[in-house]
Amino acid sequence: SFLKPGGFFLISVPAKGTFWGADDELAGHFRRYDKEELEHALEQSGFKILKIYSYGFPFLNILKLFREFMANRKPEGTIKESKQARTKKSGLNLFRISLLEQFPILNRNTLFPFIKFSNLFNNYDLAEGYLCLAKRNE
């Protein structure tokens, strides 16, 4: 195992199976987790969950509608990369980089009030992404 007993594990996963859509396929996601499923999977794998945040509400939920619209516009068969390759490229850093490159007005200063507002909802199960901190059992 890569993680020693007592080691910490931080993971971000797509949330809510009911949110599954074409944008998930495009991103290379294999599934979306409901909170209870994520908790069960980690506990069964030998982890103690320290905290689960439901991040990005309401802004990422709104952005999902746009991502879904754009993903549905791609003609069938135009995606050349394998699901594995798309999975490797997905994640928070890719989102942040491509969004900031396309819209330079979005920066730390302009996004600050939105991030602060969004943080008010991190402890509620409302968003379309989970950030989980867990510790491997001794």
Short mmCIF file of C-alpha atoms in Angstrom, two decimals:
data_model
loop_
_atom_site.label_atom_id
_atom_site.label_comp_id
_atom_site.label_asym_id
_atom_site.label_seq_id
_atom_site.Cartn_x
_atom_site.Cartn_y
_atom_site.Cartn_z
CA SER A 1 0.00 0.00 0.00
CA PHE A 2 1.18 3.53 -0.73
CA LEU A 3 -0.27 4.96 2.45
CA LYS A 4 1.17 3.92 5.79
CA PRO A 5 -1.12 3.17 8.74
CA GLY A 6 -2.07 6.48 10.34
CA GLY A 7 -1.43 8.34 7.08
CA PHE A 8 -3.85 10.95 5.78
CA PHE A 9 -5.80 10.71 2.54
CA LEU A 10 -7.46 13.64 0.74
CA ILE A 11 -9.78 12.89 -2.15
CA SER A 12 -12.15 14.88 -4.32
CA VAL A 13 -14.96 12.98 -6.02
CA PRO A 14 -18.04 13.92 -8.04
CA ALA A 15 -21.10 13.92 -5.80
CA LYS A 16 -24.68 12.74 -6.20
CA GLY A 17 -25.46 9.91 -8.57
CA THR A 18 -28.55 11.76 -9.73
CA PHE A 19 -26.27 14.44 -11.23
CA TRP A 20 -24.63 11.96 -13.66
CA GLY A 21 -24.46 13.38 -17.17
CA ALA A 22 -22.58 13.74 -20.43
CA ASP A 23 -20.06 16.08 -18.78
CA ASP A 24 -19.07 13.23 -16.44
CA GLU A 25 -18.40 10.98 -19.43
CA LEU A 26 -16.34 13.72 -21.05
CA ALA A 27 -14.32 14.21 -17.85
CA GLY A 28 -13.60 10.49 -17.59
CA HIS A 29 -15.53 10.00 -14.38
CA PHE A 30 -16.42 6.42 -13.58
CA ARG A 31 -19.21 7.29 -11.16
CA ARG A 32 -20.66 9.86 -8.79
CA TYR A 33 -20.92 9.11 -5.08
CA ASP A 34 -23.75 9.78 -2.70
CA LYS A 35 -22.35 10.76 0.69
CA GLU A 36 -23.30 7.48 2.35
CA GLU A 37 -21.69 5.48 -0.48
CA LEU A 38 -18.44 7.42 -0.14
CA GLU A 39 -18.41 6.94 3.63
CA HIS A 40 -19.08 3.22 3.28
CA ALA A 41 -16.43 2.73 0.55
CA LEU A 42 -13.74 4.48 2.60
CA GLU A 43 -14.63 2.74 5.86
CA GLN A 44 -14.65 -0.66 4.12
CA SER A 45 -11.21 0.18 2.70
CA GLY A 46 -9.74 0.78 6.15
CA PHE A 47 -10.11 4.54 6.55
CA LYS A 48 -11.55 6.67 9.31
CA ILE A 49 -13.33 9.69 7.84
CA LEU A 50 -12.28 12.93 9.50
CA LYS A 51 -14.33 15.36 7.40
CA ILE A 52 -16.40 15.48 4.23
CA TYR A 53 -17.10 18.83 2.62
CA SER A 54 -19.72 19.28 -0.05
CA TYR A 55 -17.95 22.04 -1.97
CA GLY A 56 -18.92 24.58 -4.61
CA PHE A 57 -22.63 25.18 -3.96
CA PRO A 58 -24.33 27.03 -5.59
CA PHE A 59 -21.79 28.10 -8.20
CA LEU A 60 -20.43 24.72 -9.33
CA ASN A 61 -24.00 23.41 -9.50
CA ILE A 62 -24.86 26.24 -11.89
CA LEU A 63 -21.64 25.66 -13.84
CA LYS A 64 -22.59 21.99 -14.17
CA LEU A 65 -25.61 23.02 -16.25
CA PHE A 66 -23.26 24.82 -18.66
CA ARG A 67 -20.80 21.88 -18.74
CA GLU A 68 -23.67 19.50 -19.42
CA PHE A 69 -24.94 21.70 -22.24
CA MET A 70 -21.48 21.89 -23.83
CA ALA A 71 -20.86 18.14 -23.43
CA ASN A 72 -24.17 17.32 -25.10
CA ARG A 73 -23.16 19.44 -28.12
CA LYS A 74 -20.17 17.19 -28.90
CA PRO A 75 -21.05 14.82 -31.74
CA GLU A 76 -20.82 11.09 -30.98
CA GLY A 77 -17.42 9.61 -31.77
CA THR A 78 -15.51 12.90 -31.58
CA ILE A 79 -13.87 12.07 -28.26
CA LYS A 80 -10.54 10.53 -29.24
CA GLU A 81 -9.01 9.96 -25.80
CA SER A 82 -9.69 6.87 -23.74
CA LYS A 83 -11.70 7.12 -20.54
CA GLN A 84 -8.47 6.50 -18.60
CA ALA A 85 -6.75 9.44 -20.33
CA ARG A 86 -9.72 11.72 -19.68
CA THR A 87 -9.74 10.61 -16.03
CA LYS A 88 -6.06 11.55 -15.65
CA LYS A 89 -6.78 15.04 -16.99
CA SER A 90 -9.86 15.66 -14.86
CA GLY A 91 -9.93 17.27 -11.46
CA LEU A 92 -9.83 20.56 -9.72
CA ASN A 93 -6.53 21.78 -11.13
CA LEU A 94 -7.56 21.25 -14.74
CA PHE A 95 -10.84 23.06 -14.10
CA ARG A 96 -9.11 25.95 -12.41
CA ILE A 97 -6.46 26.35 -15.07
CA SER A 98 -8.71 26.14 -18.12
CA LEU A 99 -11.39 28.39 -16.61
CA LEU A 100 -8.86 31.04 -15.62
CA GLU A 101 -7.20 30.92 -19.04
CA GLN A 102 -10.53 31.40 -20.80
CA PHE A 103 -11.76 34.12 -18.45
CA PRO A 104 -8.78 36.11 -17.09
CA ILE A 105 -11.12 38.40 -15.16
CA LEU A 106 -11.72 35.45 -12.85
CA ASN A 107 -8.90 35.64 -10.35
CA ARG A 108 -8.30 35.33 -6.62
CA ASN A 109 -9.63 38.83 -5.95
CA THR A 110 -12.76 38.71 -8.09
CA LEU A 111 -13.68 35.19 -6.95
CA PHE A 112 -13.03 35.84 -3.24
CA PRO A 113 -16.60 36.91 -2.30
CA PHE A 114 -18.08 33.96 -4.21
CA ILE A 115 -15.74 31.50 -2.50
CA LYS A 116 -16.57 32.96 0.92
CA PHE A 117 -20.30 32.69 0.17
CA SER A 118 -19.91 29.14 -1.11
CA ASN A 119 -18.01 28.12 2.04
CA LEU A 120 -21.17 28.77 4.05
CA PHE A 121 -22.65 25.64 2.47
CA ASN A 122 -19.67 23.25 2.80
CA ASN A 123 -21.25 21.33 5.68
CA TYR A 124 -24.53 20.78 3.86
CA ASP A 125 -24.99 18.04 1.29
CA LEU A 126 -25.94 20.37 -1.56
CA ALA A 127 -23.02 20.55 -3.97
CA GLU A 128 -21.91 18.39 -6.86
CA GLY A 129 -18.49 17.59 -5.43
CA TYR A 130 -17.12 16.09 -2.20
CA LEU A 131 -13.77 16.76 -0.63
CA CYS A 132 -12.97 14.12 1.95
CA LEU A 133 -10.15 13.93 4.49
CA ALA A 134 -9.61 10.45 5.91
CA LYS A 135 -6.98 8.66 7.95
CA ARG A 136 -5.81 5.11 7.31
CA ASN A 137 -6.53 2.87 10.27
CA GLU A 138 -3.53 1.81 12.36
#
